[in-house]
PDB file of N, CA and C in Angstrom:
ATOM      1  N   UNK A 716       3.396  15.913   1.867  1.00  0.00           N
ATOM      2  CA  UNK A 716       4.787  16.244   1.629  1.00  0.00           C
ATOM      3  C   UNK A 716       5.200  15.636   0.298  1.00  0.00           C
ATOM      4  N   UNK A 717       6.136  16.008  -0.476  1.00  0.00           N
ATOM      5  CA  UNK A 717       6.628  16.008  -1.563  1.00  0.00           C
ATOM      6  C   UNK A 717       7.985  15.900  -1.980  1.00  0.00           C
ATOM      7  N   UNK A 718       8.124  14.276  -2.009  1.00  0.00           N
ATOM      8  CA  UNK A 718       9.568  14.407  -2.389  1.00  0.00           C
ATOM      9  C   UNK A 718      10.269  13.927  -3.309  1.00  0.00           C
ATOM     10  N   UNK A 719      11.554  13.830  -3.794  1.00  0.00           N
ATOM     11  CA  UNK A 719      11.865  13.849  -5.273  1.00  0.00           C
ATOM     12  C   UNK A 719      12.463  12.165  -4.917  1.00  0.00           C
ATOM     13  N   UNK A 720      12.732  11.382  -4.041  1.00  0.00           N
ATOM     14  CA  UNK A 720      13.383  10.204  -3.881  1.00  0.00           C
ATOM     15  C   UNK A 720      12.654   9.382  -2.946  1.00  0.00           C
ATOM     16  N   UNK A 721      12.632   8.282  -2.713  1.00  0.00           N
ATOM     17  CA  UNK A 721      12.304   7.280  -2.256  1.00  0.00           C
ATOM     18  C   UNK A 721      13.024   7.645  -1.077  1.00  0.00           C
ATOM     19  N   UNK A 722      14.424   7.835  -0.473  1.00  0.00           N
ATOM     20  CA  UNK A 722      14.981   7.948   0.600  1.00  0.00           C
ATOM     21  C   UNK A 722      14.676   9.585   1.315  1.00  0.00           C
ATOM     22  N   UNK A 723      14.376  10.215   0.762  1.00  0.00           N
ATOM     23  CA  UNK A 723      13.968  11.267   1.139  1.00  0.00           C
ATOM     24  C   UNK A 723      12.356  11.355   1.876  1.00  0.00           C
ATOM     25  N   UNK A 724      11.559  10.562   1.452  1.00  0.00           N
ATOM     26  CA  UNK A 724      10.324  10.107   2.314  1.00  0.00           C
ATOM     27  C   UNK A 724      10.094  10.081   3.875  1.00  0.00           C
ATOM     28  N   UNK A 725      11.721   9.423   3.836  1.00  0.00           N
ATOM     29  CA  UNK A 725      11.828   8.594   5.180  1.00  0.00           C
ATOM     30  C   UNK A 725      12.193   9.991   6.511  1.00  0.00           C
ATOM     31  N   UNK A 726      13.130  11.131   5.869  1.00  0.00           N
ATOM     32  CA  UNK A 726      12.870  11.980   6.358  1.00  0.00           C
ATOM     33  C   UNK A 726      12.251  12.751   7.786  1.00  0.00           C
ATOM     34  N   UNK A 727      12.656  12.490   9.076  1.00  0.00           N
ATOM     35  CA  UNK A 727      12.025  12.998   9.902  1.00  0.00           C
ATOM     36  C   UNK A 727      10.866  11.701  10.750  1.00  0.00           C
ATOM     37  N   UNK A 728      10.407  11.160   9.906  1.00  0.00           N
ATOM     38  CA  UNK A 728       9.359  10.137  10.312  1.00  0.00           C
ATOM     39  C   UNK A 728       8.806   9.394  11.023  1.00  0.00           C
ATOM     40  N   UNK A 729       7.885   8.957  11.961  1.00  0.00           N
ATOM     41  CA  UNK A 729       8.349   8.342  12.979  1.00  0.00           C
ATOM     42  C   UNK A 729       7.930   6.269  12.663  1.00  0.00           C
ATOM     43  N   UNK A 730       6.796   6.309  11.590  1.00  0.00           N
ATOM     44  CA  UNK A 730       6.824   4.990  10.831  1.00  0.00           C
ATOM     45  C   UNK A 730       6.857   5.083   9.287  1.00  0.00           C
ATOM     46  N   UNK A 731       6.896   3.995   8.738  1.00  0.00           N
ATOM     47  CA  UNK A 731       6.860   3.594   7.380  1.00  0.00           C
ATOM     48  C   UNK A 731       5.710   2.651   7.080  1.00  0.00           C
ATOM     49  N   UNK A 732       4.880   2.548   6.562  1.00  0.00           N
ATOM     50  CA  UNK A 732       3.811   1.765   6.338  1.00  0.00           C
ATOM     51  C   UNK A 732       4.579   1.200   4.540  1.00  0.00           C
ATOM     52  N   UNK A 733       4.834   0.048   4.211  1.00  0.00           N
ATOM     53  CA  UNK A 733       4.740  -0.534   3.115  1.00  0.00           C
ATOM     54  C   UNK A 733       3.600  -1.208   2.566  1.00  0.00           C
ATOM     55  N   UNK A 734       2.874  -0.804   1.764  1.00  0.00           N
ATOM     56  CA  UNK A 734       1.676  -0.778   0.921  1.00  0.00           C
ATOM     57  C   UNK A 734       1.909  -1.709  -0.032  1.00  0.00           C
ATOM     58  N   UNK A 735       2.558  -1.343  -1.028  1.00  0.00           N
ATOM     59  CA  UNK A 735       2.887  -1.917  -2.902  1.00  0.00           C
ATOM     60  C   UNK A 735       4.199  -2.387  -2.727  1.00  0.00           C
ATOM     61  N   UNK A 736       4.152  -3.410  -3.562  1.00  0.00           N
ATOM     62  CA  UNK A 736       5.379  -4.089  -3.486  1.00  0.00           C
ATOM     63  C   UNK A 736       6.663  -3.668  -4.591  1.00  0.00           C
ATOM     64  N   UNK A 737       6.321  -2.514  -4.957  1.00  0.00           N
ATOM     65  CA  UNK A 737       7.012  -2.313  -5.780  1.00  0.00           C
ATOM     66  C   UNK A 737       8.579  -1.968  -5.936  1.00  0.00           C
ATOM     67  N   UNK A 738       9.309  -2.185  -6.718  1.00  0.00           N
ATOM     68  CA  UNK A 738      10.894  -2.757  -6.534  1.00  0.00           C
ATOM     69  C   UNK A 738      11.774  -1.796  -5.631  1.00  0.00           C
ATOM     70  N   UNK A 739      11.536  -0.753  -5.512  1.00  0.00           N
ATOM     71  CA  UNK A 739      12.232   0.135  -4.493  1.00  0.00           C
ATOM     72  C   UNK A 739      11.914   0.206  -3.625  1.00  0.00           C
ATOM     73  N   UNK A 740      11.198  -0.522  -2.982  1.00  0.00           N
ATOM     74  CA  UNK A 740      10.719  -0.507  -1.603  1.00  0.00           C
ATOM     75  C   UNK A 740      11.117  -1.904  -0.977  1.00  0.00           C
ATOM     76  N   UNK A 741      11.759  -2.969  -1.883  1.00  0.00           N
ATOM     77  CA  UNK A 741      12.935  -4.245  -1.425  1.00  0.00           C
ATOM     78  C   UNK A 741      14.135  -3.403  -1.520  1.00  0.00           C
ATOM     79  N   UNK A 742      14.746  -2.815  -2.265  1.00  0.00           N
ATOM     80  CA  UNK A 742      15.891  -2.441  -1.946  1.00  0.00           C
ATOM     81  C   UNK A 742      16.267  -1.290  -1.358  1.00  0.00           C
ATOM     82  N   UNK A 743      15.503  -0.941  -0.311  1.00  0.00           N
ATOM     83  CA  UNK A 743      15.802  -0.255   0.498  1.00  0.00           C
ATOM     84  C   UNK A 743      17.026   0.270   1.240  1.00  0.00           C
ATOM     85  N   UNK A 744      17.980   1.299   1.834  1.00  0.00           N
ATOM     86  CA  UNK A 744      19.570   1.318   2.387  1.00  0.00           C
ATOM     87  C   UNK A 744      18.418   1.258   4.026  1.00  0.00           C
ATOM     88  N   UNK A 745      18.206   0.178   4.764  1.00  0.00           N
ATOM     89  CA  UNK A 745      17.978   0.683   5.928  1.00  0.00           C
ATOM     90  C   UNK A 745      18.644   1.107   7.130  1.00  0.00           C
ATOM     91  N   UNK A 746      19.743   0.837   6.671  1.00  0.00           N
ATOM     92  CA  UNK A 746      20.844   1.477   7.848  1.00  0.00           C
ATOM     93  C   UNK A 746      20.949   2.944   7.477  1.00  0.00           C
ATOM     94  N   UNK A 747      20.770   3.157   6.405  1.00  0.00           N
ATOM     95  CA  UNK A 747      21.121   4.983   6.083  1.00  0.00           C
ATOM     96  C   UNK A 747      19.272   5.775   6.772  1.00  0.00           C
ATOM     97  N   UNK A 748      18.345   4.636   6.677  1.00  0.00           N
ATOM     98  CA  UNK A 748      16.842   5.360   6.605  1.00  0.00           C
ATOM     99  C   UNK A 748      17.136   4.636   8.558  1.00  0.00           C
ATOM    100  N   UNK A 749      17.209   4.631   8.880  1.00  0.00           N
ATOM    101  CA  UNK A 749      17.435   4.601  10.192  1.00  0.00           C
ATOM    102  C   UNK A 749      17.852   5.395  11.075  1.00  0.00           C
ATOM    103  N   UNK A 750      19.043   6.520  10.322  1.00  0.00           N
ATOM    104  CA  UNK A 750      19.370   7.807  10.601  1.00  0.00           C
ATOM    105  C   UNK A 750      18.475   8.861  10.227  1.00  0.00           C
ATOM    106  N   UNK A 751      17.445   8.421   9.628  1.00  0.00           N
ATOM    107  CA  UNK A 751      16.694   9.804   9.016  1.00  0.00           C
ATOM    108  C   UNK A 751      15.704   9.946   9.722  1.00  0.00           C
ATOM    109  N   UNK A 752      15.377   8.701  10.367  1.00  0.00           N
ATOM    110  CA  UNK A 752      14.060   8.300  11.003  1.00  0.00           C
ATOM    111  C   UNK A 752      13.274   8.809  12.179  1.00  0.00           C
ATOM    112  N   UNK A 753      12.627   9.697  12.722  1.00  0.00           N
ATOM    113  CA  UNK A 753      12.964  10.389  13.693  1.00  0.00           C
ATOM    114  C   UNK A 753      12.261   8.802  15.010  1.00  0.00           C
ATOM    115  N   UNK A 754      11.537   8.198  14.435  1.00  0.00           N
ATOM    116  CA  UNK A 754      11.016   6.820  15.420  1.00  0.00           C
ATOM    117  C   UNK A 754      11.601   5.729  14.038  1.00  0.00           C
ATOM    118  N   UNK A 755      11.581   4.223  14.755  1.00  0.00           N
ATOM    119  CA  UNK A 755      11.792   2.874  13.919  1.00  0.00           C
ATOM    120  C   UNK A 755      10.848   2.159  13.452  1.00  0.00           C
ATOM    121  N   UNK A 756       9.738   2.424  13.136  1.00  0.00           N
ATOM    122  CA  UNK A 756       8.365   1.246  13.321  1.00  0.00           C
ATOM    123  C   UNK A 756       8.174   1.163  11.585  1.00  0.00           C
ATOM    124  N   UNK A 757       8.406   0.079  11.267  1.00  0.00           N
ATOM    125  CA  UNK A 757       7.978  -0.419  10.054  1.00  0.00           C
ATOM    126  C   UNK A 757       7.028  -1.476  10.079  1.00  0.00           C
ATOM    127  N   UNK A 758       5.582  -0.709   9.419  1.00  0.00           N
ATOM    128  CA  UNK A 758       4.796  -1.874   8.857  1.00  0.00           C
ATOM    129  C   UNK A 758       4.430  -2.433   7.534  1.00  0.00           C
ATOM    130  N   UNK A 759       4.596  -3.129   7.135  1.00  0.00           N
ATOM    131  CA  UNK A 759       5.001  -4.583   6.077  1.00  0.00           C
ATOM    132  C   UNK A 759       3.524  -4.949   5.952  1.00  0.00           C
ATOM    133  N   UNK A 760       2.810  -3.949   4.699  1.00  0.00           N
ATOM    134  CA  UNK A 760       1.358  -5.012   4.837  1.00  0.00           C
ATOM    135  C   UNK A 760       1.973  -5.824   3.545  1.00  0.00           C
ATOM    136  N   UNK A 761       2.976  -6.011   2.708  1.00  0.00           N
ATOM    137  CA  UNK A 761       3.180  -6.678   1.154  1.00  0.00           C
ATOM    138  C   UNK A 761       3.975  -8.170   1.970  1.00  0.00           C
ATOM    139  N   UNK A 762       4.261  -8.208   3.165  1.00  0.00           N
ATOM    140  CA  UNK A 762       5.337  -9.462   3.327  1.00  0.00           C
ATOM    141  C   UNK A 762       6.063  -9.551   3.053  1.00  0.00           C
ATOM    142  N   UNK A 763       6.797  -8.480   2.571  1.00  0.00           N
ATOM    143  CA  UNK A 763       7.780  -8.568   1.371  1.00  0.00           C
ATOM    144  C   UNK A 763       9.825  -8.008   1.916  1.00  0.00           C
ATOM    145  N   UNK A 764       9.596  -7.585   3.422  1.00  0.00           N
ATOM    146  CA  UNK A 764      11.174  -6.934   3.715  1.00  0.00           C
ATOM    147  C   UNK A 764      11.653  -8.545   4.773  1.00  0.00           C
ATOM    148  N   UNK A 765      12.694  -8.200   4.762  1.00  0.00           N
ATOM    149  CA  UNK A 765      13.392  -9.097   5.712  1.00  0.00           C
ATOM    150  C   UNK A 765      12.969  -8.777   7.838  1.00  0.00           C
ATOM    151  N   UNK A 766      11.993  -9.346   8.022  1.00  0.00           N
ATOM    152  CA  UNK A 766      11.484  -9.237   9.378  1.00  0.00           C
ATOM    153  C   UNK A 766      13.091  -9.226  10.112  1.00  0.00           C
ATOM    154  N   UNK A 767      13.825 -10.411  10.274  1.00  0.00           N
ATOM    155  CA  UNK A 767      14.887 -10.649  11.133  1.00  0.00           C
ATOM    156  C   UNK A 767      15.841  -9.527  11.216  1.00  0.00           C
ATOM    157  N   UNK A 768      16.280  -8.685   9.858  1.00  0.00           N
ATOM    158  CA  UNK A 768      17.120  -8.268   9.565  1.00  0.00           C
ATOM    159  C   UNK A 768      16.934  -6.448   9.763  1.00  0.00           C
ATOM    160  N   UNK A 769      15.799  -6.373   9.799  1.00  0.00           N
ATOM    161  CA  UNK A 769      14.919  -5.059  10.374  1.00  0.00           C
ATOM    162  C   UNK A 769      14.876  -4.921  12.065  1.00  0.00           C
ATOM    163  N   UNK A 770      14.854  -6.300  12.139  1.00  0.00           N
ATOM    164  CA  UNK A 770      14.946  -6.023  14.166  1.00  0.00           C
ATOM    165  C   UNK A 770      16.200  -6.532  14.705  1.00  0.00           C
ATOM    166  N   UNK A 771      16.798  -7.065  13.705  1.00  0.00           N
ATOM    167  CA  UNK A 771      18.297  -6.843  14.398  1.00  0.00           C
ATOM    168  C   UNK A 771      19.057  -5.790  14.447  1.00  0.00           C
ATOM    169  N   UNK A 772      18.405  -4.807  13.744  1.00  0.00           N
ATOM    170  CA  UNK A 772      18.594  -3.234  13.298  1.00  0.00           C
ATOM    171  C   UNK A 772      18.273  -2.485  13.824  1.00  0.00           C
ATOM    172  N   UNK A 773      17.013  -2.556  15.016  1.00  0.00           N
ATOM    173  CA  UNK A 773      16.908  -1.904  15.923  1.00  0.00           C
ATOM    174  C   UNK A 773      15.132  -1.592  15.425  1.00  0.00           C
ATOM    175  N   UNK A 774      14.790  -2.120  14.043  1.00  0.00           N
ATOM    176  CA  UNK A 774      13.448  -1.687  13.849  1.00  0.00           C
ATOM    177  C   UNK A 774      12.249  -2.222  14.672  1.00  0.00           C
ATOM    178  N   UNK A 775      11.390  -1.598  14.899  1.00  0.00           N
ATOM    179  CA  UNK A 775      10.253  -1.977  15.388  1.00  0.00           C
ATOM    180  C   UNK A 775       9.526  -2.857  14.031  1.00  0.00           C
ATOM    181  N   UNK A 776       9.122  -4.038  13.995  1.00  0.00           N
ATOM    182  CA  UNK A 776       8.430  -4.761  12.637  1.00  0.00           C
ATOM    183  C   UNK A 776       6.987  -5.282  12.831  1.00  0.00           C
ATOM    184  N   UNK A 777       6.122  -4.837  11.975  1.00  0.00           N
ATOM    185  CA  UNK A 777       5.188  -5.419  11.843  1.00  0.00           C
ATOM    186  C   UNK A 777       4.716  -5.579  10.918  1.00  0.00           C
ATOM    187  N   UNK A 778       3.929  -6.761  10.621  1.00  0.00           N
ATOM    188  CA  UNK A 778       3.479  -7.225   8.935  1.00  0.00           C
ATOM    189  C   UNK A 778       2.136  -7.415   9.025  1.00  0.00           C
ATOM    190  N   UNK A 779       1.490  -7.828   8.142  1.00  0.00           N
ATOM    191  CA  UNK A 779       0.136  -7.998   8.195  1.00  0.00           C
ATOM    192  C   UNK A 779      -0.101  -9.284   7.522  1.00  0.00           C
ATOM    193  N   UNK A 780      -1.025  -9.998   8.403  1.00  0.00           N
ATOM    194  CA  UNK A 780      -1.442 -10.937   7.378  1.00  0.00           C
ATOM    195  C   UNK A 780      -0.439 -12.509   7.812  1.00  0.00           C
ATOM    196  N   UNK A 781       0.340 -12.031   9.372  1.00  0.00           N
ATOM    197  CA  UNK A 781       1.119 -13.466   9.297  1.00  0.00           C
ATOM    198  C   UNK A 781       1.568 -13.583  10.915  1.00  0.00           C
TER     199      UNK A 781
END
């Protein structure tokens, strides 16, 4: 799939795998990608999002490496 935005990815989805740490993927809107989401499961292999603040949100979290 092919898309023109970072928030548009999220689209339908049922996880997010974070790979690269690269700067748009910390500043994420996760309350807006939460509505898009068709499941919550975010996995965090960079260490890099707020664990607490993702499952007080209703996300499913998992990281790698900790």
């Amino acid at each position: 799939v092919r898309v023109n935005t970072t928030i548009e990815a999220f689209n339908g989805v049922d996880a997010v795998a974070i790979i690269t740490d690269w700067p748009e993927f910390r500043s994420i809107n996760w309350g807006l990608v939460y509505n898009l989401m068709s499941d919550h499961i975010v996995i965090d292999g960079r260490n890099m999002l707020n664990k607490v603040h993702l499952l007080e949100n209703g996300y499913d979290y998992y990281c790698i490496g900790k």
